[in-house]
CSV table of C-alpha atoms in Angstrom, one decimal:
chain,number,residue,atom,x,y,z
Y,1,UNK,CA,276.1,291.5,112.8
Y,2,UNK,CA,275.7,291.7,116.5
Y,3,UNK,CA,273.4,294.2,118.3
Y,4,UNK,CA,272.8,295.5,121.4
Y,5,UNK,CA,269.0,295.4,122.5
Y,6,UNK,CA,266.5,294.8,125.5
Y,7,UNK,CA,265.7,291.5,126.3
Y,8,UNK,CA,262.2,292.5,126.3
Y,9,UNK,CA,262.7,292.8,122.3
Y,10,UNK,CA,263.8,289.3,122.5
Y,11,UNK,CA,261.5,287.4,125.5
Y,12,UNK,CA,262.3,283.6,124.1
Y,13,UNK,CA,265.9,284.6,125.5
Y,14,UNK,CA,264.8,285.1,128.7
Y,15,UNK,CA,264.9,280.8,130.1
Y,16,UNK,CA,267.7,280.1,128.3
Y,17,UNK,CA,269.9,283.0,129.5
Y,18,UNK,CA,268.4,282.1,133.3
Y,19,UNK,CA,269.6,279.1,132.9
Y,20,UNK,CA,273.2,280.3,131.6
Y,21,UNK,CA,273.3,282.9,134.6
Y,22,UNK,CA,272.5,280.4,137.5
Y,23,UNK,CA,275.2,277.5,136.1
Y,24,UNK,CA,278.0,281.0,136.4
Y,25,UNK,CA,276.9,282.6,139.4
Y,26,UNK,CA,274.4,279.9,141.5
Y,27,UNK,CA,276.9,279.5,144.1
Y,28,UNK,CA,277.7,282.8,144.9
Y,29,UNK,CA,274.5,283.1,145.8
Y,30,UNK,CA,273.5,279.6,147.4
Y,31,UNK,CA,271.0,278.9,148.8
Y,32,UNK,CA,268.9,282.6,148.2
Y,33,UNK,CA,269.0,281.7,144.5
Y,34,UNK,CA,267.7,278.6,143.0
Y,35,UNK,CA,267.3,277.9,139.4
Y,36,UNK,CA,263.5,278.9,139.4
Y,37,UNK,CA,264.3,282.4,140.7
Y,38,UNK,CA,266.5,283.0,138.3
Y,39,UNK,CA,264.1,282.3,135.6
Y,40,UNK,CA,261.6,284.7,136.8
Y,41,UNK,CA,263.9,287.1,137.7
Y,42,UNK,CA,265.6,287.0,134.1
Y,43,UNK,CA,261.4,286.8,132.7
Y,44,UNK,CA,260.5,289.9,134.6
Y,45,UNK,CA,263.2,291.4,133.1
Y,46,UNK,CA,262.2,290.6,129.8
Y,47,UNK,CA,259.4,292.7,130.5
Y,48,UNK,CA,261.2,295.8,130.7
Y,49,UNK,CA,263.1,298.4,130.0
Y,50,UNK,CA,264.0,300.5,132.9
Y,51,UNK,CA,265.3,299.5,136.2
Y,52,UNK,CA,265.7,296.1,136.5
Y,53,UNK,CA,266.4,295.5,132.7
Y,54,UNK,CA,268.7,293.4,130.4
Y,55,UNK,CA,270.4,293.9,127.8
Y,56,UNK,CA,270.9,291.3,125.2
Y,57,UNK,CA,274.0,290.9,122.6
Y,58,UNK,CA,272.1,289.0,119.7
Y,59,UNK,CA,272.9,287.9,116.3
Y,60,UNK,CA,269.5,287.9,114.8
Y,61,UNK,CA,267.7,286.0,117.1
Y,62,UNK,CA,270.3,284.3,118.2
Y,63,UNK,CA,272.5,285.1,122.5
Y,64,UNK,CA,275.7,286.1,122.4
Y,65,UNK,CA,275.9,287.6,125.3
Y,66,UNK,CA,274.2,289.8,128.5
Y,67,UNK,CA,274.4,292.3,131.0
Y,68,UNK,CA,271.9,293.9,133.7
Y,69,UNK,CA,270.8,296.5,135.8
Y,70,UNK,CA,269.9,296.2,139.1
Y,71,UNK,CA,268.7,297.7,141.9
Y,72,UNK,CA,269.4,295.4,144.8
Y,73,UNK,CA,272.3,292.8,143.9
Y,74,UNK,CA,274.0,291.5,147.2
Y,75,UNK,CA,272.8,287.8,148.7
Y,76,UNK,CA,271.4,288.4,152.1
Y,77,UNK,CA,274.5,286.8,153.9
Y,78,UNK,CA,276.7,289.5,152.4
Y,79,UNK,CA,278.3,291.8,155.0
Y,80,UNK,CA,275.1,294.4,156.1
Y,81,UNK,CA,277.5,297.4,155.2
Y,82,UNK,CA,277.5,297.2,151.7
Y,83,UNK,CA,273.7,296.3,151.8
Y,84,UNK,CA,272.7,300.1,150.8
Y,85,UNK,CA,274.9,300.4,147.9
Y,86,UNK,CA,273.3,300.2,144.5
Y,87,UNK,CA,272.5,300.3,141.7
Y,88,UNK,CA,274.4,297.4,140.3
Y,89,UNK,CA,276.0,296.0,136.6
Y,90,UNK,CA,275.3,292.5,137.3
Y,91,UNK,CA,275.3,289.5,134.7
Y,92,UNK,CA,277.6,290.5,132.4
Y,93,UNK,CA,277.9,286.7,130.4
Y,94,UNK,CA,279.4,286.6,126.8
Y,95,UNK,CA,279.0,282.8,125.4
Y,96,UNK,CA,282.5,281.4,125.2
Y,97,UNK,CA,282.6,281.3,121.1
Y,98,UNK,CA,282.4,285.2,121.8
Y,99,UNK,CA,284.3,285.5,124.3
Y,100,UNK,CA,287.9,287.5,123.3
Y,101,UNK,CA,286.2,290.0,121.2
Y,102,UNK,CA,285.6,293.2,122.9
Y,103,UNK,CA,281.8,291.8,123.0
Y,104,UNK,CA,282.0,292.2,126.8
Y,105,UNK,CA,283.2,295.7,126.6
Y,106,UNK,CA,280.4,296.5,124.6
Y,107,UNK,CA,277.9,295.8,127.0
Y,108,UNK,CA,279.7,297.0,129.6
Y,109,UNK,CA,279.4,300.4,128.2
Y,110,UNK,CA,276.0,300.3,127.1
Y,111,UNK,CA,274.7,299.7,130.0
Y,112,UNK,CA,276.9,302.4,131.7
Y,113,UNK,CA,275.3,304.6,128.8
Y,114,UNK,CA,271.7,303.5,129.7
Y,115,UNK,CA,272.2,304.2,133.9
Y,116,UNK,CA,273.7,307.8,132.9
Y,117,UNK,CA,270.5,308.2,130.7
Y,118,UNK,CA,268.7,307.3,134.1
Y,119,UNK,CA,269.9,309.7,136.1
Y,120,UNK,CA,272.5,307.6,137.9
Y,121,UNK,CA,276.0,308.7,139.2
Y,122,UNK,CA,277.4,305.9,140.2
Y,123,UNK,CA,277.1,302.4,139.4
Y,124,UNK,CA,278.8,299.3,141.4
Y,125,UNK,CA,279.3,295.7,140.4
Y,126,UNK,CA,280.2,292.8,142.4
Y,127,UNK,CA,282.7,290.3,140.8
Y,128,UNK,CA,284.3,286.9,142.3
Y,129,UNK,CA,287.6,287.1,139.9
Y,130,UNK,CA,287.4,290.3,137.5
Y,131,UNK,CA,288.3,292.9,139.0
Y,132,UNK,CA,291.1,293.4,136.9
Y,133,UNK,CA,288.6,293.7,133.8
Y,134,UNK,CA,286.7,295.9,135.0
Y,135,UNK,CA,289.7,298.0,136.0
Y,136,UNK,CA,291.0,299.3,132.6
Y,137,UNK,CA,287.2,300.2,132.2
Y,138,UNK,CA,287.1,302.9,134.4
Y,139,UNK,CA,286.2,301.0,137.5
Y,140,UNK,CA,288.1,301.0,140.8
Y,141,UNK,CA,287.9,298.7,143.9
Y,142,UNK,CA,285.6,299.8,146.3
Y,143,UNK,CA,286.1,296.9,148.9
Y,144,UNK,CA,287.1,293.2,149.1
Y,145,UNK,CA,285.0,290.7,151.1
Y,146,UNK,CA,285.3,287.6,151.9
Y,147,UNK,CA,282.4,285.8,150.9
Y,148,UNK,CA,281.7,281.9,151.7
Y,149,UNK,CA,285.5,281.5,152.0
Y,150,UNK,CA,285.8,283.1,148.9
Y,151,UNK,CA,287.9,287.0,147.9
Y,152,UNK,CA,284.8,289.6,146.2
Y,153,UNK,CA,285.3,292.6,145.1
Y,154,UNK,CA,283.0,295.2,144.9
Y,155,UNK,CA,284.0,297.7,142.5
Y,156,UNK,CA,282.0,301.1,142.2
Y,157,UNK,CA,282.0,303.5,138.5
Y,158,UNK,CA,281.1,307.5,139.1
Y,159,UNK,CA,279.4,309.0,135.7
Y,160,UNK,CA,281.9,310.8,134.0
């Protein structure tokens, strides 16, 4: 049975999922982001469990899958007008065994749950390709940016 918990219940997550996060989204964010900042990052968050936090999808002890919040998300070479925005669903990674599965979903929403619980109205993620996931979720296109020669999206979610 898979659950959805912090990853400060489970801190012996916290390398290996910094290492699965920086091998899917290192080059959006080269060169502010090496491989050693994203293990602290992902440690500090495994410390938590308010704002920056992760949630973990596990299987005992075993990753299935993640999702964060965030309070600053954008690299600093990102457009200075979207700089302010925040806070941010970031890091949503489902290993590909569990990928197809509504697993994703899942975290999506409980970590839309979790920012309500906060005191957050409105949430906004950054994606390179996924818009149109996000979409049938309740999340609509804020603005597109190109990004090292690359379409972004930034998408935004109001609280219900």
């Amino acid at each position: 049975m898979i659950t959805l918990e912090f990853l400060a219940d489970h801190p012996h997550l916290a390398e290996p999922l910094a290492r699965l996060h920086h091998a899917e989204w290192g080059a959006l964010y080269a060169p502010f982001w090496t491989l050693e900042e994203a293990v602290a990052e992902v440690q500090d968050h495994a410390c938590r469990r308010t704002v920056p936090t992760t949630l973990v999808a596990c299987e005992g002890a075993e990753l299935r899958g993640s999702i964060a919040l965030l309070e600053e998300e954008l690299p600093p070479d990102f457009p200075p007008e979207y700089q302010h925005l925040g806070p941010w669903l970031a890091s949503l990674y489902v290993l590909p065994p569990f990928r197809q599965q509504g697993l994703g979903r899942q975290l999506v929403r409980a970590l839309e749950a979790f920012a309500w619980e906060q005191g957050f109205r409105q949430l906004y993620l950054l994606t390179e390709g996924q818009a149109s996931y996000y979409e049938p979720l309740g999340w609509t296109r804020h603005a597109e940016v190109c990004h090292h020669g690359q379409p972004v999206f930034l998408l935004t979610r109001k609280r219900p």
